[in-house]
mmCIF file of C-alpha atoms in Angstrom:
data_model
loop_
_atom_site.group_PDB
_atom_site.id
_atom_site.type_symbol
_atom_site.label_atom_id
_atom_site.label_comp_id
_atom_site.label_asym_id
_atom_site.label_seq_id
_atom_site.Cartn_x
_atom_site.Cartn_y
_atom_site.Cartn_z
ATOM 1 C CA UNK A 3 41.400 108.738 20.899
ATOM 2 C CA UNK A 4 38.405 110.065 19.019
ATOM 3 C CA UNK A 5 36.162 112.956 19.983
ATOM 4 C CA UNK A 6 35.466 112.533 23.723
ATOM 5 C CA UNK A 7 32.061 112.889 25.333
ATOM 6 C CA UNK A 8 31.378 116.321 26.933
ATOM 7 C CA UNK A 9 31.126 114.792 30.425
ATOM 8 C CA UNK A 10 34.849 113.994 30.259
ATOM 9 C CA UNK A 11 35.647 117.620 31.027
ATOM 10 C CA UNK A 12 33.390 117.565 34.085
ATOM 11 C CA UNK A 13 35.226 114.631 35.719
ATOM 12 C CA UNK A 14 38.907 115.066 34.794
ATOM 13 C CA UNK A 15 40.240 112.827 37.552
ATOM 14 C CA UNK A 16 38.081 109.912 36.407
ATOM 15 C CA UNK A 17 38.999 110.496 32.776
ATOM 16 C CA UNK A 18 42.727 110.468 33.560
ATOM 17 C CA UNK A 19 42.366 107.116 35.295
ATOM 18 C CA UNK A 20 40.316 105.732 32.400
ATOM 19 C CA UNK A 21 42.983 106.982 30.010
ATOM 20 C CA UNK A 22 45.590 104.915 31.855
ATOM 21 C CA UNK A 23 43.375 101.850 32.016
ATOM 22 C CA UNK A 24 41.929 101.726 28.501
ATOM 23 C CA UNK A 25 43.518 104.178 26.055
ATOM 24 C CA UNK A 26 47.151 103.642 27.040
ATOM 25 C CA UNK A 27 47.156 99.890 26.225
ATOM 26 C CA UNK A 28 46.037 100.726 22.675
ATOM 27 C CA UNK A 29 49.120 102.893 22.223
ATOM 28 C CA UNK A 30 51.299 100.024 23.453
ATOM 29 C CA UNK A 31 49.938 97.402 21.083
ATOM 30 C CA UNK A 32 52.977 95.411 19.846
ATOM 31 C CA UNK A 33 55.193 98.406 20.709
ATOM 32 C CA UNK A 34 57.979 96.077 21.872
ATOM 33 C CA UNK A 35 58.491 95.243 18.189
ATOM 34 C CA UNK A 36 58.032 98.530 16.326
ATOM 35 C CA UNK A 37 58.746 101.274 18.895
ATOM 36 C CA UNK A 38 62.534 100.977 19.250
ATOM 37 C CA UNK A 39 63.152 103.686 16.638
ATOM 38 C CA UNK A 40 61.219 106.170 18.785
ATOM 39 C CA UNK A 41 62.529 105.483 22.296
ATOM 40 C CA UNK A 42 65.991 107.054 22.077
ATOM 41 C CA UNK A 43 64.922 110.701 22.008
ATOM 42 C CA UNK A 44 65.516 111.188 25.729
ATOM 43 C CA UNK A 45 69.127 110.068 25.243
ATOM 44 C CA UNK A 46 69.659 112.330 22.243
ATOM 45 C CA UNK A 47 69.854 109.359 19.877
ATOM 46 C CA UNK A 48 69.242 109.895 16.157
ATOM 47 C CA UNK A 49 65.627 109.526 15.144
ATOM 48 C CA UNK A 50 62.246 111.108 15.851
ATOM 49 C CA UNK A 51 62.124 113.594 18.720
ATOM 50 C CA UNK A 52 59.834 113.457 21.717
ATOM 51 C CA UNK A 53 56.150 114.153 20.933
ATOM 52 C CA UNK A 54 56.763 113.848 17.182
ATOM 53 C CA UNK A 55 54.663 110.769 16.405
ATOM 54 C CA UNK A 56 50.941 110.857 15.728
ATOM 55 C CA UNK A 57 50.170 108.759 18.811
ATOM 56 C CA UNK A 58 52.134 111.087 21.082
ATOM 57 C CA UNK A 59 50.458 114.152 19.595
ATOM 58 C CA UNK A 60 47.051 112.611 20.170
ATOM 59 C CA UNK A 61 47.952 111.766 23.769
ATOM 60 C CA UNK A 62 49.079 115.265 24.713
ATOM 61 C CA UNK A 63 46.239 116.898 22.760
ATOM 62 C CA UNK A 64 43.708 114.825 24.686
ATOM 63 C CA UNK A 65 45.264 115.806 28.024
ATOM 64 C CA UNK A 66 45.118 119.479 27.053
ATOM 65 C CA UNK A 67 41.496 119.074 25.998
ATOM 66 C CA UNK A 68 40.582 117.540 29.361
ATOM 67 C CA UNK A 69 42.251 120.436 31.196
ATOM 68 C CA UNK A 70 40.762 122.999 28.837
ATOM 69 C CA UNK A 71 44.121 124.619 28.088
ATOM 70 C CA UNK A 72 45.373 125.991 24.797
ATOM 71 C CA UNK A 73 47.364 123.943 22.305
ATOM 72 C CA UNK A 74 50.390 126.141 22.969
ATOM 73 C CA UNK A 75 50.640 124.992 26.591
ATOM 74 C CA UNK A 76 53.904 123.259 27.452
ATOM 75 C CA UNK A 77 53.839 119.519 26.739
ATOM 76 C CA UNK A 78 56.133 118.766 29.680
ATOM 77 C CA UNK A 79 54.050 120.877 32.075
ATOM 78 C CA UNK A 80 50.818 119.268 30.843
ATOM 79 C CA UNK A 81 52.076 115.763 31.584
ATOM 80 C CA UNK A 82 53.414 116.750 34.992
ATOM 81 C CA UNK A 83 50.200 118.544 35.914
ATOM 82 C CA UNK A 84 48.067 115.512 35.079
ATOM 83 C CA UNK A 85 50.394 112.963 36.687
ATOM 84 C CA UNK A 86 50.872 111.202 33.344
ATOM 85 C CA UNK A 87 53.928 110.041 31.411
ATOM 86 C CA UNK A 88 54.512 110.245 27.630
ATOM 87 C CA UNK A 89 54.110 107.155 25.486
ATOM 88 C CA UNK A 90 57.859 106.963 24.869
ATOM 89 C CA UNK A 91 58.333 106.075 28.538
ATOM 90 C CA UNK A 92 55.979 103.113 28.221
ATOM 91 C CA UNK A 93 57.442 102.073 24.858
ATOM 92 C CA UNK A 94 60.938 101.899 26.353
ATOM 93 C CA UNK A 95 59.732 99.908 29.315
ATOM 94 C CA UNK A 96 57.875 97.527 27.000
ATOM 95 C CA UNK A 97 60.999 96.946 24.862
ATOM 96 C CA UNK A 98 63.142 96.251 27.923
ATOM 97 C CA UNK A 99 60.627 93.709 29.178
ATOM 98 C CA UNK A 100 60.599 92.076 25.746
ATOM 99 C CA UNK A 101 64.400 91.786 25.837
ATOM 100 C CA UNK A 102 64.209 90.132 29.252
ATOM 101 C CA UNK A 103 61.511 87.710 28.141
ATOM 102 C CA UNK A 104 63.515 86.717 25.049
ATOM 103 C CA UNK A 105 66.569 85.990 27.169
ATOM 104 C CA UNK A 106 64.481 83.772 29.400
ATOM 105 C CA UNK A 107 62.820 81.943 26.518
ATOM 106 C CA UNK A 108 63.666 78.312 25.776
ATOM 107 C CA UNK A 109 62.599 78.672 22.136
ATOM 108 C CA UNK A 110 65.717 78.016 20.014
ATOM 109 C CA UNK A 111 64.331 79.949 17.020
ATOM 110 C CA UNK A 112 63.688 83.048 19.112
ATOM 111 C CA UNK A 113 67.106 82.764 20.726
ATOM 112 C CA UNK A 114 68.728 82.481 17.291
ATOM 113 C CA UNK A 115 66.918 85.540 15.941
ATOM 114 C CA UNK A 116 67.937 87.565 18.996
ATOM 115 C CA UNK A 117 71.609 86.552 18.722
ATOM 116 C CA UNK A 118 71.674 87.308 15.003
ATOM 117 C CA UNK A 119 70.130 90.736 15.496
ATOM 118 C CA UNK A 120 72.606 91.460 18.280
ATOM 119 C CA UNK A 121 75.622 90.471 16.163
ATOM 120 C CA UNK A 122 74.576 92.647 13.233
ATOM 121 C CA UNK A 123 73.661 95.653 15.400
ATOM 122 C CA UNK A 124 77.284 96.819 15.556
ATOM 123 C CA UNK A 125 77.228 97.571 11.810
ATOM 124 C CA UNK A 126 73.531 98.321 11.374
ATOM 125 C CA UNK A 127 72.237 101.059 13.715
ATOM 126 C CA UNK A 128 68.685 100.554 12.463
ATOM 127 C CA UNK A 129 68.467 97.047 13.930
ATOM 128 C CA UNK A 130 66.271 96.361 16.981
ATOM 129 C CA UNK A 131 69.084 95.706 19.465
ATOM 130 C CA UNK A 132 71.101 98.735 18.315
ATOM 131 C CA UNK A 133 68.137 101.050 18.793
ATOM 132 C CA UNK A 134 67.417 99.627 22.246
ATOM 133 C CA UNK A 135 71.073 100.018 23.286
ATOM 134 C CA UNK A 136 71.013 103.718 22.408
ATOM 135 C CA UNK A 137 67.893 104.230 24.496
ATOM 136 C CA UNK A 138 69.272 102.727 27.709
ATOM 137 C CA UNK A 139 70.728 104.823 30.555
ATOM 138 C CA UNK A 140 74.488 105.137 30.942
ATOM 139 C CA UNK A 141 76.205 101.867 31.724
ATOM 140 C CA UNK A 142 73.179 99.650 31.096
ATOM 141 C CA UNK A 143 73.900 98.830 27.454
ATOM 142 C CA UNK A 144 76.639 96.485 28.705
ATOM 143 C CA UNK A 145 73.857 94.021 29.540
ATOM 144 C CA UNK A 146 73.400 93.584 25.783
ATOM 145 C CA UNK A 147 76.975 92.471 25.194
ATOM 146 C CA UNK A 148 77.304 89.635 22.693
ATOM 147 C CA UNK A 149 79.643 87.767 25.001
ATOM 148 C CA UNK A 150 77.478 87.956 28.108
ATOM 149 C CA UNK A 151 73.834 88.963 27.660
ATOM 150 C CA UNK A 152 71.985 89.798 30.854
ATOM 151 C CA UNK A 153 68.523 90.876 31.819
ATOM 152 C CA UNK A 154 67.976 94.619 32.203
ATOM 153 C CA UNK A 155 66.408 95.966 35.381
ATOM 154 C CA UNK A 156 63.151 97.531 34.245
ATOM 155 C CA UNK A 157 62.750 99.535 37.439
ATOM 156 C CA UNK A 158 66.160 101.180 37.040
ATOM 157 C CA UNK A 159 65.388 102.189 33.449
ATOM 158 C CA UNK A 160 61.972 103.572 34.417
ATOM 159 C CA UNK A 161 63.454 105.521 37.321
ATOM 160 C CA UNK A 162 66.144 107.055 35.098
ATOM 161 C CA UNK A 163 63.559 108.098 32.480
ATOM 162 C CA UNK A 164 61.230 109.699 35.031
ATOM 163 C CA UNK A 165 64.160 111.503 36.673
ATOM 164 C CA UNK A 166 65.222 112.867 33.257
ATOM 165 C CA UNK A 167 61.673 114.073 32.612
ATOM 166 C CA UNK A 168 61.558 115.835 35.992
ATOM 167 C CA UNK A 169 64.951 117.425 35.354
ATOM 168 C CA UNK A 170 63.810 118.640 31.935
ATOM 169 C CA UNK A 171 61.149 120.680 33.730
ATOM 170 C CA UNK A 172 63.176 121.637 36.805
ATOM 171 C CA UNK A 173 65.964 123.147 34.716
ATOM 172 C CA UNK A 174 63.488 125.840 33.661
ATOM 173 C CA UNK A 175 63.020 126.909 37.277
ATOM 174 C CA UNK A 176 64.197 130.423 36.467
ATOM 175 C CA UNK A 177 62.111 133.490 37.169
ATOM 176 C CA UNK A 178 60.380 134.200 33.820
ATOM 177 C CA UNK A 179 60.599 137.915 34.616
ATOM 178 C CA UNK A 180 64.390 137.932 34.687
ATOM 179 C CA UNK A 181 65.015 137.290 31.019
ATOM 180 C CA UNK A 182 62.855 137.696 27.951
ATOM 181 C CA UNK A 183 62.376 134.297 26.326
ATOM 182 C CA UNK A 184 60.141 132.712 23.731
ATOM 183 C CA UNK A 185 56.494 131.999 24.633
ATOM 184 C CA UNK A 186 56.950 128.242 25.131
ATOM 185 C CA UNK A 187 59.904 128.737 27.472
ATOM 186 C CA UNK A 188 58.050 131.435 29.419
ATOM 187 C CA UNK A 189 55.186 129.023 29.995
ATOM 188 C CA UNK A 190 57.580 126.294 31.169
ATOM 189 C CA UNK A 191 59.438 128.705 33.433
ATOM 190 C CA UNK A 192 56.212 130.005 34.958
ATOM 191 C CA UNK A 193 55.005 126.482 35.673
ATOM 192 C CA UNK A 194 58.363 125.291 37.045
ATOM 193 C CA UNK A 195 58.765 128.368 39.263
ATOM 194 C CA UNK A 196 55.263 128.823 40.613
ATOM 195 C CA UNK A 197 53.219 125.631 40.309
ATOM 196 C CA UNK A 198 55.316 122.482 39.776
ATOM 197 C CA UNK A 199 54.871 120.061 42.672
ATOM 198 C CA UNK A 200 58.294 118.865 43.778
ATOM 199 C CA UNK A 201 57.831 115.640 45.686
ATOM 200 C CA UNK A 202 61.277 114.155 46.264
ATOM 201 C CA UNK A 203 60.230 110.689 45.089
ATOM 202 C CA UNK A 204 58.864 112.113 41.822
ATOM 203 C CA UNK A 205 61.940 114.269 41.178
ATOM 204 C CA UNK A 206 64.184 111.236 41.709
ATOM 205 C CA UNK A 207 62.090 109.168 39.313
ATOM 206 C CA UNK A 208 60.851 106.722 41.934
ATOM 207 C CA UNK A 209 57.184 107.459 41.174
ATOM 208 C CA UNK A 210 55.086 109.316 38.579
ATOM 209 C CA UNK A 211 54.376 113.035 39.019
ATOM 210 C CA UNK A 212 51.837 113.795 41.769
ATOM 211 C CA UNK A 213 48.421 114.967 40.669
ATOM 212 C CA UNK A 214 47.501 118.393 42.155
ATOM 213 C CA UNK A 215 44.658 118.530 44.644
ATOM 214 C CA UNK A 216 42.313 120.558 42.452
ATOM 215 C CA UNK A 217 42.105 117.609 40.034
ATOM 216 C CA UNK A 218 40.983 115.243 42.792
ATOM 217 C CA UNK A 219 37.307 114.372 43.077
ATOM 218 C CA UNK A 220 37.399 114.939 46.863
ATOM 219 C CA UNK A 221 37.355 118.715 46.394
ATOM 220 C CA UNK A 222 34.079 118.478 44.453
ATOM 221 C CA UNK A 223 35.049 121.219 42.021
ATOM 222 C CA UNK A 224 32.887 121.564 38.922
ATOM 223 C CA UNK A 225 34.485 121.245 35.506
ATOM 224 C CA UNK A 226 34.573 124.998 34.857
ATOM 225 C CA UNK A 227 36.476 125.597 38.110
ATOM 226 C CA UNK A 228 38.998 122.872 37.292
ATOM 227 C CA UNK A 229 39.586 124.273 33.815
ATOM 228 C CA UNK A 230 40.033 127.801 35.167
ATOM 229 C CA UNK A 231 42.646 126.560 37.632
ATOM 230 C CA UNK A 232 44.449 124.527 34.956
ATOM 231 C CA UNK A 233 44.491 127.469 32.539
ATOM 232 C CA UNK A 234 46.001 129.720 35.180
ATOM 233 C CA UNK A 235 48.678 127.205 36.169
ATOM 234 C CA UNK A 236 49.643 126.334 32.568
ATOM 235 C CA UNK A 237 49.689 129.929 31.275
ATOM 236 C CA UNK A 238 46.606 129.449 29.092
ATOM 237 C CA UNK A 239 44.866 132.404 30.701
ATOM 238 C CA UNK A 240 43.947 135.867 29.436
ATOM 239 C CA UNK A 241 46.314 137.857 31.619
ATOM 240 C CA UNK A 242 48.163 140.605 29.805
ATOM 241 C CA UNK A 243 51.454 138.699 29.917
ATOM 242 C CA UNK A 244 49.910 136.249 27.444
ATOM 243 C CA UNK A 245 47.320 138.430 25.743
ATOM 244 C CA UNK A 246 49.923 141.090 25.017
ATOM 245 C CA UNK A 247 52.019 138.545 23.158
ATOM 246 C CA UNK A 248 49.220 138.027 20.647
ATOM 247 C CA UNK A 249 48.816 141.775 20.271
ATOM 248 C CA UNK A 250 52.537 142.318 19.720
ATOM 249 C CA UNK A 251 52.894 144.355 22.930
ATOM 250 C CA UNK A 252 56.398 144.581 24.392
ATOM 251 C CA UNK A 253 56.821 142.470 27.537
ATOM 252 C CA UNK A 254 57.367 145.401 29.896
ATOM 253 C CA UNK A 255 54.260 147.084 28.494
ATOM 254 C CA UNK A 256 51.888 144.214 29.301
ATOM 255 C CA UNK A 257 50.609 146.046 32.341
ATOM 256 C CA UNK A 258 47.714 145.195 34.605
ATOM 257 C CA UNK A 259 44.811 147.382 33.360
ATOM 258 C CA UNK A 260 43.386 147.868 36.857
ATOM 259 C CA UNK A 261 46.601 148.545 38.765
ATOM 260 C CA UNK A 262 47.993 150.864 36.086
ATOM 261 C CA UNK A 263 45.070 153.200 36.736
ATOM 262 C CA UNK A 264 46.352 153.523 40.309
ATOM 263 C CA UNK A 265 49.888 154.223 39.162
ATOM 264 C CA UNK A 266 51.192 150.681 39.791
ATOM 265 C CA UNK A 267 53.032 149.904 36.562
ATOM 266 C CA UNK A 268 53.516 146.137 36.809
ATOM 267 C CA UNK A 269 53.251 143.363 34.254
ATOM 268 C CA UNK A 270 50.066 141.391 34.753
ATOM 269 C CA UNK A 271 51.427 137.872 35.141
ATOM 270 C CA UNK A 272 50.748 134.962 37.509
ATOM 271 C CA UNK A 273 52.487 136.338 40.663
ATOM 272 C CA UNK A 274 50.855 139.735 40.150
#
């Protein structure tokens, strides 16, 4: 993901589809072999956390660039807003498919390597099978039992991961005015409370997050209008609730400059 062409910001919906079609496969190249050490973050397994690898950072940075939002915008909110999923989701799905294909292979060498790796995984947590086991949803690691190996349902794993991702955002659905929190949590709370689209199928993990209407080409919005909308929804705006943070102004003192002149002493945030 090098420096994109300027027209990318004028057609965000097309760019997001091109990202899925062309850029995403590059981030999946041979990931079924090397990505197992990264896929357990959503289960709290030891190892790198979510968005910690260079590829993941490039992915989320590109999405923020397309939307025109600041680097401090919430990673989770950025993915949900664009209808995308992090690379770790695709890496896990790729590894599960690789496990299934190895079980169905009639190559004796491949079968022997798989069985050997599985036997040694109990004492060596860094082995491929051990890392994959830790990344599976509850109850699904039994399919990797040495006594009775079974294929893993890819759809069930994908649904569980997407549902976890939705829950990670939904749990921040608390009014950001009620409690003073750090800037990143305020941004997540504002998005979850005011702007997050809550389609039942997406919340249950049955489908990816829905893309908001303003990102669709049918509305014929120019790039500047799309970026303004995205900045407002992802708390990358210049309202006093954000601008005051940079100035060191206390939260309750980040008042709307126009309304305060009329005696209305309210914080200038998204609902205001």
